[in-house]
Coordinates of C-alpha atoms in Angstrom, one line a residue:
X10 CA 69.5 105.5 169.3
X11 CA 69.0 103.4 166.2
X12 CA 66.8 104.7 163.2
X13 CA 64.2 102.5 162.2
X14 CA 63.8 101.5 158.6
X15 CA 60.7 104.3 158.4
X16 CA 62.7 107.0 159.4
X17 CA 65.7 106.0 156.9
X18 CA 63.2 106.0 154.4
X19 CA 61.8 109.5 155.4
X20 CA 66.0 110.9 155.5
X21 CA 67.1 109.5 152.3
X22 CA 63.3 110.8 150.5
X23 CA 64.1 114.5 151.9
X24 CA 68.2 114.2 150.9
X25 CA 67.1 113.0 147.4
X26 CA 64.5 115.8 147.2
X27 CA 66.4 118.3 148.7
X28 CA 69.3 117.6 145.7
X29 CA 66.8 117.4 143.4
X30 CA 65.5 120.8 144.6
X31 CA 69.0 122.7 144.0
X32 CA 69.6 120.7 140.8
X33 CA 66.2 122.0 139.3
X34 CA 67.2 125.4 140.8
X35 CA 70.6 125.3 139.4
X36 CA 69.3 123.9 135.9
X37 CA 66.5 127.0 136.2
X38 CA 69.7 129.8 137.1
X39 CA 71.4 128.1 133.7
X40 CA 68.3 128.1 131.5
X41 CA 67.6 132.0 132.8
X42 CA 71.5 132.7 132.2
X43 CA 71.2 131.8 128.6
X44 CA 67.8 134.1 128.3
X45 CA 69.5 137.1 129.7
X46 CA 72.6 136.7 127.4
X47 CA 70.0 136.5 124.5
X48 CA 67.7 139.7 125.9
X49 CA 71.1 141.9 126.2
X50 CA 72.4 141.0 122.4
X51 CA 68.8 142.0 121.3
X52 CA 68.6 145.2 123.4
X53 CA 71.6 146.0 121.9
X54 CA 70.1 147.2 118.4
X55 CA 68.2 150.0 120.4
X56 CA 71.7 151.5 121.4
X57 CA 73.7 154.3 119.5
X58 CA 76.7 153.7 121.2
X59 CA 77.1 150.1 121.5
X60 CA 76.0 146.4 119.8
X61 CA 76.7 143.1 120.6
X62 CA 76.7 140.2 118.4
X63 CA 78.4 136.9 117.2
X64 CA 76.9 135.1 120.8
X65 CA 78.5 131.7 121.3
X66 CA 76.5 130.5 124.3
X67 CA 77.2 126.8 125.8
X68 CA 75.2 126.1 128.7
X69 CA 76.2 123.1 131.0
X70 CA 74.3 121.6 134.1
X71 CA 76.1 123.4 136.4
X72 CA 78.2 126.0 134.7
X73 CA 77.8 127.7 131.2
X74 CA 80.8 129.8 129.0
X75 CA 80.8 131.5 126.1
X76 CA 81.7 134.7 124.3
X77 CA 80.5 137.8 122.9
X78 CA 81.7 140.7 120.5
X79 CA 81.2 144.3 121.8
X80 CA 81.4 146.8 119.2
X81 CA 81.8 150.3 120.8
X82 CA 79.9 152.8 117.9
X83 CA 78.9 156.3 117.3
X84 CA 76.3 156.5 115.7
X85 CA 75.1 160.2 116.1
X86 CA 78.9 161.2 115.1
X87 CA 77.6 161.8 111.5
X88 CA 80.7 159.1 110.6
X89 CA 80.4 156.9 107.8
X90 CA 82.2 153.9 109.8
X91 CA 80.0 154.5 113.1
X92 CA 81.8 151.3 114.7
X93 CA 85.2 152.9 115.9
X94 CA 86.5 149.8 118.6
X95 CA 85.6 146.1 118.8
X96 CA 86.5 143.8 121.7
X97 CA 85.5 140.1 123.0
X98 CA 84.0 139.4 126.1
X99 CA 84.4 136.2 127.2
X100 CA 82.5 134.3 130.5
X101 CA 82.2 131.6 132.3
X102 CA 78.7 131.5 134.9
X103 CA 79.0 129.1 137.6
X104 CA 75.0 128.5 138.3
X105 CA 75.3 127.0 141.3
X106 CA 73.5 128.4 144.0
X107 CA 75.3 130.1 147.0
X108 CA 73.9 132.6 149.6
X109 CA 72.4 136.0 148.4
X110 CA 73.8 134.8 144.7
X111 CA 72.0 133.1 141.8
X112 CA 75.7 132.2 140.1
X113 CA 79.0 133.5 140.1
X114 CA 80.7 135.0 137.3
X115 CA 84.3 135.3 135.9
X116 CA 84.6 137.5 132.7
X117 CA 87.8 138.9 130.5
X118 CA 87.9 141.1 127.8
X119 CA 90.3 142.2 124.8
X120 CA 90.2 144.7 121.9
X121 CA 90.1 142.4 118.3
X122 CA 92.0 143.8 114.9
X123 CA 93.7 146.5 114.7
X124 CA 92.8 148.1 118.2
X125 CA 94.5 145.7 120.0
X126 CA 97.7 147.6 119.6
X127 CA 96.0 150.7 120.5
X128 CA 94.7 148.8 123.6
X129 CA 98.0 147.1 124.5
X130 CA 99.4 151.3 124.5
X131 CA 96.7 152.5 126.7
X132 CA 97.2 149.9 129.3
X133 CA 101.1 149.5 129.0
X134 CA 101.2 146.7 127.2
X135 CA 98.1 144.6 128.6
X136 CA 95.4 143.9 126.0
X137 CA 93.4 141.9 128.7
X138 CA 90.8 143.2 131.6
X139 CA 89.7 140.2 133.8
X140 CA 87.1 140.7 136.7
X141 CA 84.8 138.5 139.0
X142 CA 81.2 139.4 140.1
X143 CA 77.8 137.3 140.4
X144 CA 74.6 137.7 139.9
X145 CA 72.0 138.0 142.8
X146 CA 69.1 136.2 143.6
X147 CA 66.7 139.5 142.1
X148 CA 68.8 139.6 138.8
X149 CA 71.4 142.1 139.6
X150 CA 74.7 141.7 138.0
X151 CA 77.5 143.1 140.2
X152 CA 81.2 142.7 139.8
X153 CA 84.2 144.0 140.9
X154 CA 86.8 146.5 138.5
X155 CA 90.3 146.9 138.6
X156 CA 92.3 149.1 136.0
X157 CA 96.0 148.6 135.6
X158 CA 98.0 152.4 135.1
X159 CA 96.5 154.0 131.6
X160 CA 98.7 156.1 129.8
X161 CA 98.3 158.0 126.1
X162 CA 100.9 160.0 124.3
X163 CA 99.5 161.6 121.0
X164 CA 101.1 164.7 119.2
X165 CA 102.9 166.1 122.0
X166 CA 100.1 165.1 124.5
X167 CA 100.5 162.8 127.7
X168 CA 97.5 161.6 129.4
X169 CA 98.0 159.2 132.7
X170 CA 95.2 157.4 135.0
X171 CA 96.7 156.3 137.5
X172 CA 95.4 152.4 138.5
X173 CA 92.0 152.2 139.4
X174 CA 89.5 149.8 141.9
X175 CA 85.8 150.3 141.8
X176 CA 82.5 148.1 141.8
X177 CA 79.3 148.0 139.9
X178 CA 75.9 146.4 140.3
X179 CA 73.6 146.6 137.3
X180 CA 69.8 146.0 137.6
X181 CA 67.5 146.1 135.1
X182 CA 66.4 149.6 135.2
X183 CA 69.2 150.1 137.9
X184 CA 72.7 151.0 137.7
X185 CA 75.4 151.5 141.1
X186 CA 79.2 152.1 140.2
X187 CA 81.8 153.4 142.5
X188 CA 85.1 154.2 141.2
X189 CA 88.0 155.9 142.5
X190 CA 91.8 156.6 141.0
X191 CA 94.4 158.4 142.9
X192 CA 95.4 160.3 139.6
X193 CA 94.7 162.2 136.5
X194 CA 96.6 164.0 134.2
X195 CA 97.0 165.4 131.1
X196 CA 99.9 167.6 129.6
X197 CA 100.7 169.6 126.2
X198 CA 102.6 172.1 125.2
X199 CA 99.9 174.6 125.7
X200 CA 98.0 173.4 129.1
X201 CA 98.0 170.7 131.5
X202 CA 95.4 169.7 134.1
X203 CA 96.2 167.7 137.0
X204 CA 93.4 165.7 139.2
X205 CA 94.0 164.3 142.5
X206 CA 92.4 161.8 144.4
X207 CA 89.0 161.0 142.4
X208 CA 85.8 159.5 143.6
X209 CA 83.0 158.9 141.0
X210 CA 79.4 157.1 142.9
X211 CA 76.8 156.6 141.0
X212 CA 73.4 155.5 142.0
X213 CA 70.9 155.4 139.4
X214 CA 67.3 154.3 140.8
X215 CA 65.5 153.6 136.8
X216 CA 68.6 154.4 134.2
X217 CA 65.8 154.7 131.5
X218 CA 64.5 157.5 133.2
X219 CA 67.4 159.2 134.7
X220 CA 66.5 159.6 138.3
X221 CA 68.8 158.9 141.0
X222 CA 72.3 160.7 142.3
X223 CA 75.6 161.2 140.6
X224 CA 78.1 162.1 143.1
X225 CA 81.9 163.4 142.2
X226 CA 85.0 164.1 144.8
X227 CA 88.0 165.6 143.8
X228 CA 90.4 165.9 146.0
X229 CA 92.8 168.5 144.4
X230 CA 92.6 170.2 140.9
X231 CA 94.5 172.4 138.9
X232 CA 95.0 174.3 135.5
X233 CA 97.7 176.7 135.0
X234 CA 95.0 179.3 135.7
X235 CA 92.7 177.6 138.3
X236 CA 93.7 175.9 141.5
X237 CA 90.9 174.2 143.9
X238 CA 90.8 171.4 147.1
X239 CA 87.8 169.5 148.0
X240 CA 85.6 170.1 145.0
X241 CA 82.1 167.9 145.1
X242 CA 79.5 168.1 142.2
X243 CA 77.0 166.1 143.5
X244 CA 73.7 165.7 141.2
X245 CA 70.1 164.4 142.1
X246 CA 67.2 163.4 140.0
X247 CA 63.9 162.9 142.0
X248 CA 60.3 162.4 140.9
X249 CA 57.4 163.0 143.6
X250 CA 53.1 162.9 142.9
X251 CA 54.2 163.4 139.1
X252 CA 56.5 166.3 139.4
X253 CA 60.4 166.1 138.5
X254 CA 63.1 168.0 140.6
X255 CA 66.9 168.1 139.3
X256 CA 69.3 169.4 142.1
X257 CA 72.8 170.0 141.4
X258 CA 75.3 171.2 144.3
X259 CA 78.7 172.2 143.5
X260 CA 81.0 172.7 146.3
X261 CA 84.5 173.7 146.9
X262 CA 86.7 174.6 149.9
X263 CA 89.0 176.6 147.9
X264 CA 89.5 177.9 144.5
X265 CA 91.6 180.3 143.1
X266 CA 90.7 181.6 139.8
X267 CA 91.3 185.1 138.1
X268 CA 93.2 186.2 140.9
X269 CA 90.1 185.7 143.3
X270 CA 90.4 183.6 145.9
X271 CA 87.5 181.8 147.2
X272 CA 86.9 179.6 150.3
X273 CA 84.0 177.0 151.4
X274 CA 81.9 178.2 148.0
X275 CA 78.5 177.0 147.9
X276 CA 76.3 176.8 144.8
X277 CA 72.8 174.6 145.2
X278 CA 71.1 175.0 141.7
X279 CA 67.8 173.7 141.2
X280 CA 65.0 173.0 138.5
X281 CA 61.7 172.2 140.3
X282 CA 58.4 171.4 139.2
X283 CA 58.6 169.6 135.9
X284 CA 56.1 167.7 134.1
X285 CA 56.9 164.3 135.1
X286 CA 55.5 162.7 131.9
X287 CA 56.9 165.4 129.5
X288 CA 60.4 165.5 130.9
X289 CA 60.3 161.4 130.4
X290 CA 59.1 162.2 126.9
X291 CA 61.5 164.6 125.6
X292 CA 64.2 162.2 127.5
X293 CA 63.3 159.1 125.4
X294 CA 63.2 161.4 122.4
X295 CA 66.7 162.7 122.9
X296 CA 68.3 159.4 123.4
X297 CA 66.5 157.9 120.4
X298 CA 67.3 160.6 117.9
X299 CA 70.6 161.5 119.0
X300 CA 70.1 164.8 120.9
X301 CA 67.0 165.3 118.9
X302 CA 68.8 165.3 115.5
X303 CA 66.6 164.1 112.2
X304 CA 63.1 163.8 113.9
X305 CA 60.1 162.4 112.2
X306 CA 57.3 163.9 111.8
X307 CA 55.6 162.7 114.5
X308 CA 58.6 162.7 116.7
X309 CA 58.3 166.8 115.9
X310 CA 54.7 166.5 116.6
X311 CA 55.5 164.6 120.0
X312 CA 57.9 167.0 120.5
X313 CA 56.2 170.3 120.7
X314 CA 53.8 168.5 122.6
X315 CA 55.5 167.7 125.2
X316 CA 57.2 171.4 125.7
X317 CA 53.8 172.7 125.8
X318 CA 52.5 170.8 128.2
X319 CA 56.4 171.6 130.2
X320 CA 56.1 175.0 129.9
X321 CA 51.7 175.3 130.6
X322 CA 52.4 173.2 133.4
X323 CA 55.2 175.9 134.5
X324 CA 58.6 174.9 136.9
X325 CA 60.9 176.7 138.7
X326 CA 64.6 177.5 138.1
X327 CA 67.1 179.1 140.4
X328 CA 69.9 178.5 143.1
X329 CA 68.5 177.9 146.7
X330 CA 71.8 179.0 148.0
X331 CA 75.0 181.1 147.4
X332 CA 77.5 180.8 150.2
X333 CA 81.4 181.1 150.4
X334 CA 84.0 183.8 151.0
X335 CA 85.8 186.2 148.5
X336 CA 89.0 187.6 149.0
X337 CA 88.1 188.4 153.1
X338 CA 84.5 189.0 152.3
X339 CA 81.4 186.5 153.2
X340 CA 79.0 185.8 150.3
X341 CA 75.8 185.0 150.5
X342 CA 72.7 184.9 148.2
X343 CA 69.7 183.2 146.5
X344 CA 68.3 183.8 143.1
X345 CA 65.0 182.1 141.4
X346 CA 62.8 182.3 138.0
X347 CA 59.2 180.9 138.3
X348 CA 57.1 179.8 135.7
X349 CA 53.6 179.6 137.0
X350 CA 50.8 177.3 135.5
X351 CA 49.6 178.7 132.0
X352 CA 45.6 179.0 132.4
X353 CA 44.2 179.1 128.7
X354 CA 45.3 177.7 125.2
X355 CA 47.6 180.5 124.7
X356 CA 50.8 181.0 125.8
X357 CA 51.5 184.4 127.5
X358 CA 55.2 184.3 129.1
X359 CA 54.1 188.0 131.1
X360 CA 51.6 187.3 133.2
X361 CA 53.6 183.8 134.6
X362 CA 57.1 184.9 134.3
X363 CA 58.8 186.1 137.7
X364 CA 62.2 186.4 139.3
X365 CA 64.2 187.4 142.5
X366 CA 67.7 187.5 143.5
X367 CA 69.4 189.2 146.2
X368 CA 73.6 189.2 146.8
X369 CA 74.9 190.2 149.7
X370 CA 78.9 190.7 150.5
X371 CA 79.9 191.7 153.9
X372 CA 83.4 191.7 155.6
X373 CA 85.9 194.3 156.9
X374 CA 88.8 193.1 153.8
X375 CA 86.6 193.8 151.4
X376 CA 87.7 196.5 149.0
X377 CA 86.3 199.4 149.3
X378 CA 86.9 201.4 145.9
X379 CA 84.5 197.8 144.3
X380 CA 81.8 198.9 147.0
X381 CA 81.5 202.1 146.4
X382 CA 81.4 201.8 143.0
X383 CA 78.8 199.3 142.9
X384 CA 76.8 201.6 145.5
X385 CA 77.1 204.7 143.0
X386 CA 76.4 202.9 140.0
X387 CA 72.9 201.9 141.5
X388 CA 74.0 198.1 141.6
X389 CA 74.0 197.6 145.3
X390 CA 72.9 199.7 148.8
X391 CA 74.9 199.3 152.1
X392 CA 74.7 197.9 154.8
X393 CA 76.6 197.0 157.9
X394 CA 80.0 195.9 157.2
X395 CA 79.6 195.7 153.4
X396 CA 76.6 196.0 150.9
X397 CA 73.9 194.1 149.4
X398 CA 71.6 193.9 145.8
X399 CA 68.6 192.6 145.0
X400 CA 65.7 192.6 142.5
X401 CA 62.6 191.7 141.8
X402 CA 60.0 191.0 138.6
X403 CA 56.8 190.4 138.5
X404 CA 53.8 191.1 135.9
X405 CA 56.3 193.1 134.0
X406 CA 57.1 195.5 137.1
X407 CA 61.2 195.4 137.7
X408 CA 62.7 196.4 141.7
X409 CA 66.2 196.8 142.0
X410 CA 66.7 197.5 145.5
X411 CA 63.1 197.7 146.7
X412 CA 63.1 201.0 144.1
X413 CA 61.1 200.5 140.6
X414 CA 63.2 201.0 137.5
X415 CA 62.8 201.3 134.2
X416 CA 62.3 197.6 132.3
X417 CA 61.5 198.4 128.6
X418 CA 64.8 196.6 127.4
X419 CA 63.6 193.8 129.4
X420 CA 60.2 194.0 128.2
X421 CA 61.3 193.8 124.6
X422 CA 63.3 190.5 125.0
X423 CA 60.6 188.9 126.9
X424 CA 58.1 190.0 123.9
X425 CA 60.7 188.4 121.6
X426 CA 60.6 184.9 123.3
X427 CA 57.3 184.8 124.1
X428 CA 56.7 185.0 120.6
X429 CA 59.7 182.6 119.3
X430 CA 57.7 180.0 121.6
X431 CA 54.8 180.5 120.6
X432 CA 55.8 180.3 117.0
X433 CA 58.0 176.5 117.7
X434 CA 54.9 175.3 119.3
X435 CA 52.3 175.9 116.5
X436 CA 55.1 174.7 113.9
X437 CA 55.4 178.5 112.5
X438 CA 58.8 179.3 111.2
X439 CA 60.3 181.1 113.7
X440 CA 60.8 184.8 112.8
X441 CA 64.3 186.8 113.8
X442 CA 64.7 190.2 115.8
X443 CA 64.1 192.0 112.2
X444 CA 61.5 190.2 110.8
X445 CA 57.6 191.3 110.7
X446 CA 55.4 193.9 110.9
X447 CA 58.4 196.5 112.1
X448 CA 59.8 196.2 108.6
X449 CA 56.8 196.4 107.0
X450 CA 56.5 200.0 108.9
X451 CA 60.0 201.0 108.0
X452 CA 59.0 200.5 104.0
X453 CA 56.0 202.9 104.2
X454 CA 57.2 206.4 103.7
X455 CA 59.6 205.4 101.0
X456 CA 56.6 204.3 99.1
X457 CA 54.4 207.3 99.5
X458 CA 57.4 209.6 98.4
X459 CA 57.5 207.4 94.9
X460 CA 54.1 208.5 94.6

């Protein structure tokens, strides 16, 4: 079939526009590469732990390179030379657009000055990381990482990492990194600790916020006092209709510790409940004054504001689940504290204030001298095959074992604190065990005997 002179015409238009199209797009991915190279050396000065400067950015038509320093800094260390490590990243962006990718990205980096030796001993003897990544068609910058072996000797001390692969993908209120070395070590005269097969994923849905899941898998671990297999810490930030929840689930199929030994131990500890927008607050002002140190005056102000309305607003702490075995015995338990909403301008820790727990160990092993002393002492009540405890507070009422008991001392400490917060969040000096009016009692008689 041969093409008339029209439909050549039509072809070679929608060829020429469809290279114009992905030149324009390409020119866009470099014009937006240079911006986001400028926006991360500005965001820099906000950081107390890093800075970047000294940007030499050359962007091309279809490729741009160029360098950066990264100064690694501590700047709530209280040091007079915060900036403790320097190093040079260099790039080169290939904007040219592929499937699922805005450009591709090939990036090195090596310590400058003096810590190049340093660097050159931690990595035996290489003083340069390379990686490859790209950047994805909504923003996010993900690349691969590999580590070559790491090993430190200081003062007796010998640390080893064995080498490492992992990936990350950065967003810009997003963060995802998985990591995982076979092993970790670290021996001294006095102690050595030995890791086995680690796994670090980290899935952070807004990093300025802290929400999202950290999740960390050992394989073996051990002290010369503590020896576990398959330990998890896996931790969970989520927000829902205004209200933040931090779970935290430590988990271990064994652990021997204190000559216990402990199988398939369960701990899920919780905080439930808190003020969304006052747990962001107190968030932002920890990371901007370096764990709260040197506040303004309105940074106090914004301070105790924000822990009012926490603790009026009231949360729950406590672990939803203990489960495991001891030594031939089966474990199993919960154990809460509530803080109910504050009604009022006051602040009354009393009346909100309640807690419950109950422990129960069962299991023909277990030993029975521990029980019964445990049962005599008032601790614990049996039960089938082992024994149980439990209490319970509420409006200043305190049950151990479904039995009311005597809770002055507790009483006296919750008077104490109540009264510490109340103090904090007026801006009163807040007054020790000894201080007020129960001095002032103590001084009377000796006056009236000088008279």
């Amino acid at each position: 079939m041969k093409l008339s002179s029209s439909h050549l015409n039509i072809i070679a238009v929608t060829v020429t526009g469809c290279v114009l199209l992905w030149l324009g797009v390409n020119v866009y991915a470099g014009k937006r590469a240079d911006s986001w190279m400028r926006e991360f050396v500005a965001a820099s000065d906000k950081s107390h732990s890093y800075r970047l400067h000294n940007l030499q950015h050359q962007r091309g038509l279809l490729s741009s390179q160029g360098s950066v320093d990264v100064a690694l800094i501590d700047e709530c260390g209280g040091k007079s030379r915060p900036e403790w490590m320097t190093t040079r990243l260099t790039y080169q962006l290939k904007h040219t657009i592929f499937p699922l990718a805005l450009m591709n990205i090939e990036w090195a980096i090596e310590p400058l000055g003096q810590q190049r030796e340093t660097f050159e001993k931690l990595f035996g003897g290489q003083a340069r990381l390379e990686g490859r990544g790209k950047v994805g068609l909504n923003g996010d910058v993900q690349s691969d990482m590999q580590l070559p072996e790491i090993q430190w000797f200081n003062q007796g001390t010998r640390f080893l990492v064995s080498p490492s692969v992992g990936s990350i993908v950065a967003g810009k209120d997003t963060l995802k990194l998985d990591w995982h070395t076979g092993k970790i070590s670290t021996r001294s005269k006095d102690s050595v600790v030995a890791i086995d097969d680690l796994h670090l994923a980290i899935d952070l849905t807004s990093t300025r916020r802290g929400l999202g899941k950290v999740a960390l898998k050992i394989e073996k671990f051990g002290t010369t006092d503590v020896t576990a297999n398959g330990v998890s810490l896996v931790t969970q930030v989520l927000e829902s209709a205004g209200r933040m929840n931090i779970d935290v689930r430590p988990e271990t199929k064994l652990l021997q510790v204190g000559g216990k030994r402990f199988k398939d131990l369960v701990f899920d500890v919780g905080i439930h409940g808190l003020h969304g927008e006052s747990a962001d607050d107190l968030f932002n002002l920890a990371q901007n004054s370096c764990n709260f140190q040197n506040l303004t005056q309105p940074e106090t102000d914004k301070l105790r504001a924000s822990l009012r309305k926490l603790l009026f607003e009231g949360f729950s702490v406590g672990i939803g689940r203990i489960a495991g075995a001891v030594d031939g015995g089966d474990l199993d338990g919960i154990w809460s504290v509530t803080l109910a909403k504050t009604p009022g301008e006051e602040f009354f820790l009393m009346p909100v204030l309640s807690s419950q727990g109950e422990l129960s160990l069962t299991g023909k092993d277990i030993k029975q001298i521990e029980k019964k002393t445990l049962i005599s002492l008032g601790f614990a009540q049996e039960i089938p095959d082992g024994m149980r405890g439990s209490y319970d507070f509420a409006n200043g009422v305190l049950k151990l074992n479904g039995k009311v008991s005597e809770a002055v001392l507790i009483e006296t400490m919750l008077q104490t604190v109540e009264q510490q917060i109340r103090s904090f969040l007026k801006g009163e000096p807040i007054r020790s065990t000894g201080d007020g009016p129960a001095e002032e009692k103590m001084e009377a008689p000796a006056e009236a005997l000088e008279t």
